[in-house]
Amino acid sequence: MPNITIDGKTVEVEPGTTVIQAAEKLGIELPRYCYHPGLSIVGQCRICLVEIEKMPKPQVACYTPVTDGMVVHTQSEKALRARKDVLEMLLVNHPLDCPVCDQAGECWLQEYYMRIGQYDSKMIEDKVKKNKALDLGPHVMLDQERCILCTRCVRFCDEISKSHELGIFNRGDHAELAPHPGKRLDNLYSVNTVDICPVGALTEKDFRFEARVWYLEATNSICPGCSTGCNIAVHTNTERTHHAQGRRVVRLKPRYNPEVNQWWMCDLGRYSFKSADDPSRLTVPMLRQGEQWIETSWEVAIEAVAQKIKSTAADRVGLWASPQLTNEDLFVLKKFAGRLGLTRVAAALAPLEKPVSDNFLIKEDHNPNTRGLGLAGFPVETKASADLLQQAADGKLAVLLIFSHDLSQSFAADAVTSALAKVPTVIFIGPNRNATSAAAHFILPAAAWPELDGTFTNFAERVQRLRRAVAPLGDARPVWQIVKLLGKPLGVILPYLESEDVFAALARENSAFAGMSYATIGDLGHQRGEEAAAVKARRLNQVPDKLRIIPIFG
Ligand code: SF4
Ligand code: SF4
Ligand code: FES
């Protein structure tokens, strides 16, 4: 295997490794625009130039394979001069609108300019002006003049989404990025082009001008949009609440996980945060009196609901769990149902319309935790749900607890209304108001997913961590805490204080989660069946991903 020396440090690498990859192994960061580890290598932008001994001219580090005995200097006068000149050329026609560009704070042109720029401009000519704010598709805008023609977005559409919408047209100073005639950037993964655009040329319509990135905080979590469970970062704005119309969660970004989603996420999942700050959020416990909803305290609501359950025979109480709940919620709920002897239990629902799916990331099951539901011992077949609705319609239920679901998404609205009308006490526990909550008698507000610590088990039985990015809105609480509160007056004591306690009990008591803990799950998940020691060893071997994640600066 070839040995290479970079800035005096030597490393042995696999044949075929390029200089930029070998430098990463040594923890040496080289600037890059066009190079992206998930795309083909084109050596186009030339910002990664380095000096290689015995080679007369500077070479591009991203495109040059390592040879045995190669000696590279990344900080020599020749290398720095070469990169400075490239940057000067890239900035010749770049507009001076950085303060309004949405990528300000995340722009690698600014970053590298500050580090290695040619500060004294030598320009005497007018810039070549290109178009601003071109509407490329449903989610993406293009400022053509900011583009540095790195072709990352073009290669993404050719190699990853395989939808081929974009190209570089014209030549020399007049070369520009644009959609092919008659095409729009409207594939299901379109916003990944914004993530990988190293400058502010591609921006996301939803986030554009909403908040400055240096005020944002990032929390590692998991997309709840389907059973893939893409690894993401939840970006929140809690200090400047007058920005983004007061929304706390402002955007989601994919987070690199080689086992799950690599660098990408779909556009459907990307906007799954909207419900967290939606006006439909339930924030206070409520009880219905006639047509009126009365806001009340947790004590009053829990006491009233517990009394209803206590005074009802177990076989007349129905429970509708949900594959939207975390493993922690489901574990506690299962204990609750078991101790009360509830048998009329359903969970999964078949949607009325066939959900979008593909053979890349998006799964037909748009729930994040159907596997967890099954492992917790809840029915995953949708027949149980059809049966439970029928039991309600037949007047067999006196109390029905419904977690999260909007039943009208799976059954005809009339059938839901008439079945629920036959149940004297319907209790809805969920984060958002919907047609089902409207038909309930009690509402207990649950925390939304960005407000939760917990875990989901994805389709491949990988257990992954959600982390709390914002506090629950109003009086909302995680479902397992609501169930714990409800259990107490019913004699079901659930002695957990934190979600980590719940998970520790789950790992002890359910062999499906044996050996797991929040520590072994970490940021990259714990594959079921894999020993904790093996998970740890694999992590230690991993090349640091720092350079593969688009950072928030500041
Ligand atoms: S729009 Fe961005 S990603 Fe696409 S070629 Fe231009 S600079 Fe590169
Ligand atoms: S593929 Fe599924 S998990 Fe991944 S971002 Fe899309 S909806 Fe979310
Ligand atoms: S990053 Fe090496 S040429 Fe662009």
Short mmCIF file of N, CA, C and O in Angstrom, two decimals, residues 6 27 40 52 93 173 194 221 235 269 272 276 287 324 328 362 377 416 418 428 473-474 530 551 553:
data_model
loop_
_atom_site.label_atom_id
_atom_site.label_comp_id
_atom_site.label_asym_id
_atom_site.label_seq_id
_atom_site.Cartn_x
_atom_site.Cartn_y
_atom_site.Cartn_z
N ILE A 6 2.55 14.17 4.00
CA ILE A 6 1.90 15.47 3.77
C ILE A 6 2.27 16.37 4.94
O ILE A 6 2.04 16.03 6.10
N GLY A 27 -5.96 14.39 9.26
CA GLY A 27 -6.61 15.53 9.93
C GLY A 27 -6.20 16.86 9.33
O GLY A 27 -6.34 17.90 9.96
N SER A 40 -18.91 12.10 -8.07
CA SER A 40 -17.72 11.80 -8.86
C SER A 40 -16.72 12.97 -8.73
O SER A 40 -17.09 14.08 -8.37
N ILE A 52 3.51 19.32 -4.94
CA ILE A 52 3.98 17.94 -4.81
C ILE A 52 5.43 17.90 -5.29
O ILE A 52 5.73 18.36 -6.41
N ASN A 93 -15.89 37.89 -11.07
CA ASN A 93 -17.25 38.26 -11.46
C ASN A 93 -18.28 38.03 -10.36
O ASN A 93 -19.47 38.09 -10.61
N ASP A 173 -16.06 33.39 -19.36
CA ASP A 173 -16.70 34.26 -18.39
C ASP A 173 -18.21 34.16 -18.42
O ASP A 173 -18.88 34.53 -17.47
N VAL A 194 -28.93 22.42 -2.54
CA VAL A 194 -28.66 23.61 -1.73
C VAL A 194 -27.63 23.26 -0.65
O VAL A 194 -26.69 24.02 -0.39
N SER A 221 -30.62 14.61 15.20
CA SER A 221 -31.85 13.86 15.44
C SER A 221 -32.13 12.94 14.25
O SER A 221 -31.23 12.68 13.44
N HIS A 235 -32.26 22.45 12.90
CA HIS A 235 -31.73 23.80 13.12
C HIS A 235 -32.82 24.67 13.75
O HIS A 235 -33.92 24.79 13.20
N GLY A 269 -39.35 14.55 3.73
CA GLY A 269 -38.91 14.53 5.12
C GLY A 269 -38.39 15.88 5.57
O GLY A 269 -38.54 16.28 6.72
N SER A 272 -40.85 17.98 7.36
CA SER A 272 -41.66 17.34 8.39
C SER A 272 -41.60 18.09 9.73
O SER A 272 -42.28 17.74 10.66
N ALA A 276 -44.41 21.18 14.08
CA ALA A 276 -43.98 21.50 15.46
C ALA A 276 -44.39 22.91 15.89
O ALA A 276 -44.69 23.13 17.06
N LEU A 287 -60.93 19.61 28.06
CA LEU A 287 -62.08 18.70 28.13
C LEU A 287 -63.27 19.37 27.47
O LEU A 287 -63.39 20.60 27.47
N GLN A 324 -45.88 6.31 15.18
CA GLN A 324 -45.21 7.61 15.29
C GLN A 324 -44.57 7.76 16.67
O GLN A 324 -43.79 8.68 16.89
N GLU A 328 -39.52 4.43 23.62
CA GLU A 328 -39.73 4.69 25.04
C GLU A 328 -41.23 4.81 25.33
O GLU A 328 -41.74 4.23 26.29
N ILE A 362 -36.73 6.89 0.21
CA ILE A 362 -38.11 7.03 0.71
C ILE A 362 -38.82 5.68 0.75
O ILE A 362 -38.96 5.02 -0.28
N GLY A 377 -44.34 -5.29 20.94
CA GLY A 377 -45.44 -6.23 21.14
C GLY A 377 -46.81 -5.70 20.74
O GLY A 377 -47.84 -6.28 21.08
N VAL A 416 -65.55 7.12 10.56
CA VAL A 416 -64.84 7.52 11.79
C VAL A 416 -65.80 8.28 12.70
O VAL A 416 -65.93 7.99 13.89
N SER A 418 -69.08 8.33 12.82
CA SER A 418 -70.16 7.57 13.44
C SER A 418 -69.62 6.56 14.45
O SER A 418 -70.25 6.33 15.49
N PHE A 428 -57.96 11.85 23.23
CA PHE A 428 -56.94 12.02 22.17
C PHE A 428 -55.65 12.52 22.80
O PHE A 428 -55.65 13.51 23.53
N LEU A 473 -43.86 22.71 23.63
CA LEU A 473 -44.63 23.96 23.59
C LEU A 473 -45.71 23.93 24.68
O LEU A 473 -46.38 22.91 24.86
N GLY A 474 -45.90 25.04 25.37
CA GLY A 474 -46.95 25.12 26.40
C GLY A 474 -46.79 24.03 27.43
O GLY A 474 -45.70 23.79 27.95
N GLU A 530 -26.23 -6.42 16.77
CA GLU A 530 -24.80 -6.15 16.82
C GLU A 530 -24.39 -5.93 18.28
O GLU A 530 -25.06 -5.22 19.03
N PRO A 551 -20.98 22.76 8.15
CA PRO A 551 -21.09 23.27 9.52
C PRO A 551 -21.94 24.54 9.60
O PRO A 551 -22.17 25.20 8.59
N PHE A 553 -21.46 28.07 11.05
CA PHE A 553 -20.35 28.86 11.57
C PHE A 553 -20.86 29.81 12.64
O PHE A 553 -22.00 30.20 12.63
#
